[in-house]
Amino acid sequence: MIKVQNLHRIFTTEEVETTALNGVNLEIQDAEFVAIMGPSGCGKSTLLNILGLLDAPSSGSYNLYGTEVGKMTESQRVAYRKGVIGFVFQSFNLIDELNVFENIELPLLYLKISSPERKKRVDELLLRLNLMHRKKHFPQQLSGGQQQRVAIARAVIAKPRLILADEPTGNLDSKNGEEVMGLLKELNKEGTTIAMVTHSAHDANYAHRIINLFDGNIVTENYKVGKGVEG
């Protein structure tokens, strides 16, 4: 379970001090799908970065699966999130010099998984996502939807407990967007916890709960009946 208490994040420059998060309290249960919404500048991406251990809070508590991670050093955060958290970004963030197989394989290299096991896992995922015929292609040879599917494959290859998605359909047309949201929903049904930042009310409708942020505060939380819309 994820538990955040009285979380603050303040950015300071010589001229100005900006409060991005102002006393956020939040719990996310295992296997929950949560959508985080709000206007630009409300703190959505800052919150996602802290949940993903890419940034640290200025104050407050962040307990992730029984471990207080809010006060960890950067190197401790890097070590802790390996194999625990997967990331899906709007801009895909694939490595142009690596082919599809190599992009997906990368997290397993960091985890020092053996070569035969890496090949087995990646091939299984390529088959599942209908990407086997693109195995040796490079990112620039793929459509936007295919690139995002590769990015999701890379996020889930290490079987993380938590996936964090930042506008995962923001650069996709509606057909490819539906495909990506359907895949995230399927992963969630299999037990993966998902926290997604989105501007899309349609995409948010896939979630169990919609959290609205405004000026660094949670202003509303809407629970949905059932498990989200059908993709």
XYZ file of C-alpha atoms in Angstrom:
231
model
C 0.000 0.000 0.000
C 1.039 3.599 -0.666
C 0.490 6.107 2.120
C 1.367 9.799 1.861
C 0.871 12.129 4.840
C 1.106 15.925 4.943
C 3.350 15.946 1.877
C 4.909 19.269 0.852
C 7.176 20.064 -2.087
C 8.621 23.549 -2.309
C 10.887 24.726 -5.126
C 13.151 27.659 -4.263
C 15.158 29.963 -6.520
C 16.950 33.215 -5.693
C 13.863 35.219 -6.656
C 10.860 33.084 -5.748
C 9.582 30.200 -3.658
C 6.938 27.984 -5.273
C 4.781 25.510 -3.370
C 3.995 22.646 -5.739
C 2.416 20.356 -3.119
C 0.797 21.735 0.003
C -0.012 19.102 2.643
C -1.172 16.220 0.429
C -2.659 13.154 2.165
C -3.249 10.124 -0.011
C -3.592 6.360 0.212
C -3.510 3.966 -2.739
C -4.385 0.331 -2.155
C -2.701 -2.647 -3.796
C -4.146 -3.363 -7.266
C -5.987 -0.035 -7.357
C -6.106 2.099 -10.518
C -5.999 5.813 -9.655
C -6.240 8.769 -12.058
C -4.805 12.125 -10.969
C -6.318 15.168 -12.690
C -6.181 18.943 -12.465
C -5.127 22.053 -14.404
C -1.558 22.618 -15.555
C 0.689 23.648 -12.673
C -1.494 22.093 -9.966
C 1.198 19.626 -8.804
C 0.203 16.441 -10.681
C 3.602 15.657 -12.167
C 5.384 16.686 -8.966
C 3.266 14.213 -7.023
C 3.928 11.481 -9.595
C 7.679 12.145 -9.455
C 7.654 11.781 -5.660
C 5.533 8.615 -5.826
C 8.055 7.247 -8.325
C 11.070 8.187 -6.156
C 12.379 10.496 -8.880
C 12.138 13.377 -6.407
C 11.952 13.773 -2.632
C 9.371 15.743 -0.640
C 10.404 18.896 1.209
C 8.527 17.567 4.231
C 5.960 14.964 5.156
C 5.869 11.174 5.078
C 5.796 8.737 2.157
C 5.418 5.074 3.071
C 5.731 2.654 0.150
C 4.903 -0.999 0.835
C 5.902 -0.712 4.484
C 9.073 1.337 3.985
C 9.431 5.054 4.743
C 10.993 6.337 1.516
C 10.388 10.082 1.806
C 13.693 10.794 3.500
C 15.862 8.459 1.423
C 18.916 9.822 -0.386
C 18.893 9.842 -4.188
C 21.071 6.717 -4.386
C 18.798 4.913 -1.915
C 15.731 5.873 -3.976
C 17.362 4.576 -7.179
C 18.191 1.246 -5.535
C 14.745 0.874 -3.953
C 12.654 1.553 -7.054
C 14.415 -1.059 -9.242
C 11.941 -3.822 -9.953
C 9.304 -2.146 -7.737
C 8.176 0.788 -9.924
C 7.662 0.996 -13.686
C 7.265 4.284 -15.568
C 5.261 5.147 -18.694
C 5.763 8.659 -20.082
C 3.870 10.707 -22.660
C 7.034 11.092 -24.753
C 7.743 7.319 -24.711
C 11.412 7.899 -23.655
C 12.700 5.007 -25.736
C 16.410 4.878 -26.577
C 16.809 5.522 -30.302
C 20.041 3.506 -30.593
C 18.408 0.353 -29.183
C 15.937 -1.836 -31.034
C 12.579 -2.919 -29.609
C 13.960 -6.046 -27.931
C 16.875 -4.125 -26.381
C 14.652 -1.285 -25.108
C 12.351 -3.737 -23.349
C 15.272 -5.806 -22.028
C 17.034 -2.841 -20.397
C 15.460 -3.019 -16.891
C 16.380 -6.711 -16.675
C 20.020 -5.869 -17.370
C 19.991 -3.442 -14.443
C 18.561 -6.235 -12.276
C 21.310 -8.615 -13.471
C 18.814 -11.174 -14.804
C 20.506 -13.957 -16.809
C 20.540 -13.755 -20.612
C 18.287 -16.820 -21.207
C 15.721 -15.520 -18.708
C 15.833 -12.038 -20.278
C 15.167 -13.485 -23.742
C 12.324 -15.639 -22.430
C 10.599 -12.749 -20.647
C 10.988 -10.267 -23.506
C 9.799 -12.722 -26.164
C 6.738 -13.628 -24.073
C 5.849 -9.952 -23.720
C 6.448 -9.232 -27.418
C 4.039 -12.035 -28.320
C 1.446 -10.789 -25.856
C 1.600 -7.221 -27.193
C 1.678 -8.291 -30.857
C 5.125 -6.749 -31.321
C 7.206 -9.822 -32.186
C 7.390 -8.770 -35.857
C 8.894 -5.451 -34.684
C 11.499 -7.080 -32.447
C 14.527 -5.816 -34.406
C 13.056 -2.472 -35.412
C 14.213 0.816 -33.920
C 11.872 3.377 -32.295
C 11.882 5.711 -35.320
C 10.555 2.822 -37.448
C 7.443 2.432 -35.263
C 4.111 4.223 -35.089
C 3.270 6.246 -31.981
C 0.998 3.505 -30.673
C 3.688 0.871 -31.194
C 6.265 3.039 -29.412
C 3.955 3.447 -26.430
C 3.319 -0.301 -26.311
C 7.088 -0.848 -26.259
C 7.356 1.723 -23.457
C 4.681 -0.117 -21.460
C 6.454 -3.431 -22.107
C 9.665 -1.919 -20.744
C 7.755 -0.641 -17.701
C 6.274 -4.049 -16.855
C 9.082 -6.427 -17.892
C 10.518 -6.522 -14.353
C 7.034 -7.266 -12.966
C 6.807 -4.132 -10.780
C 4.108 -3.765 -8.150
C 3.428 -0.160 -9.189
C 3.170 1.503 -12.609
C 3.221 5.301 -12.824
C 1.897 6.740 -16.091
C 2.245 10.419 -17.041
C -0.227 11.321 -19.831
C 0.307 7.906 -21.484
C -2.015 8.684 -24.432
C -1.085 12.364 -24.803
C 0.806 11.856 -28.089
C -1.537 9.238 -29.556
C -4.607 9.273 -31.780
C -7.852 7.933 -30.354
C -7.455 4.371 -31.732
C -3.930 3.934 -30.346
C -4.976 5.663 -27.141
C -7.765 3.125 -26.621
C -5.267 0.305 -27.192
C -2.863 1.674 -24.583
C -5.595 2.282 -22.002
C -6.943 -1.211 -22.579
C -3.488 -2.622 -21.924
C -3.106 -0.633 -18.684
C -6.525 -1.841 -17.560
C -5.556 -5.437 -18.314
C -2.337 -5.106 -16.293
C -4.328 -3.642 -13.414
C -6.771 -6.577 -13.522
C -3.751 -8.861 -13.122
C -2.853 -7.104 -9.864
C -0.566 -4.222 -10.817
C -1.234 -0.933 -9.002
C -1.481 2.010 -11.416
C -1.338 5.748 -10.737
C -1.905 7.826 -13.869
C -1.716 11.568 -14.453
C -4.071 12.646 -17.230
C -5.971 15.607 -18.659
C -8.387 13.234 -20.383
C -11.703 12.584 -18.661
C -12.146 9.600 -20.988
C -8.851 8.021 -19.884
C -9.588 8.810 -16.235
C -12.797 6.813 -16.596
C -10.721 3.621 -16.714
C -9.628 4.204 -13.113
C -11.306 3.069 -9.892
C -10.822 6.507 -8.361
C -10.287 10.010 -9.760
C -8.261 12.436 -7.631
C -8.458 16.132 -8.494
C -5.605 18.450 -7.537
C -5.723 22.228 -7.402
C -2.902 24.508 -6.214
C -1.025 21.585 -4.675
C -3.984 20.228 -2.724
C -6.368 17.328 -3.248
C -9.748 19.007 -3.611
C -11.973 16.040 -4.565
C -11.811 12.251 -4.785
C -14.429 10.400 -6.804
C -14.784 6.631 -6.402
C -16.268 4.730 -9.319
C -18.477 1.683 -9.099
C -16.862 -1.389 -10.627
C -13.517 -1.540 -12.387
C -13.635 1.235 -14.963
C -14.975 1.378 -18.496
C -14.525 -1.349 -21.032
C -11.760 -0.617 -23.518
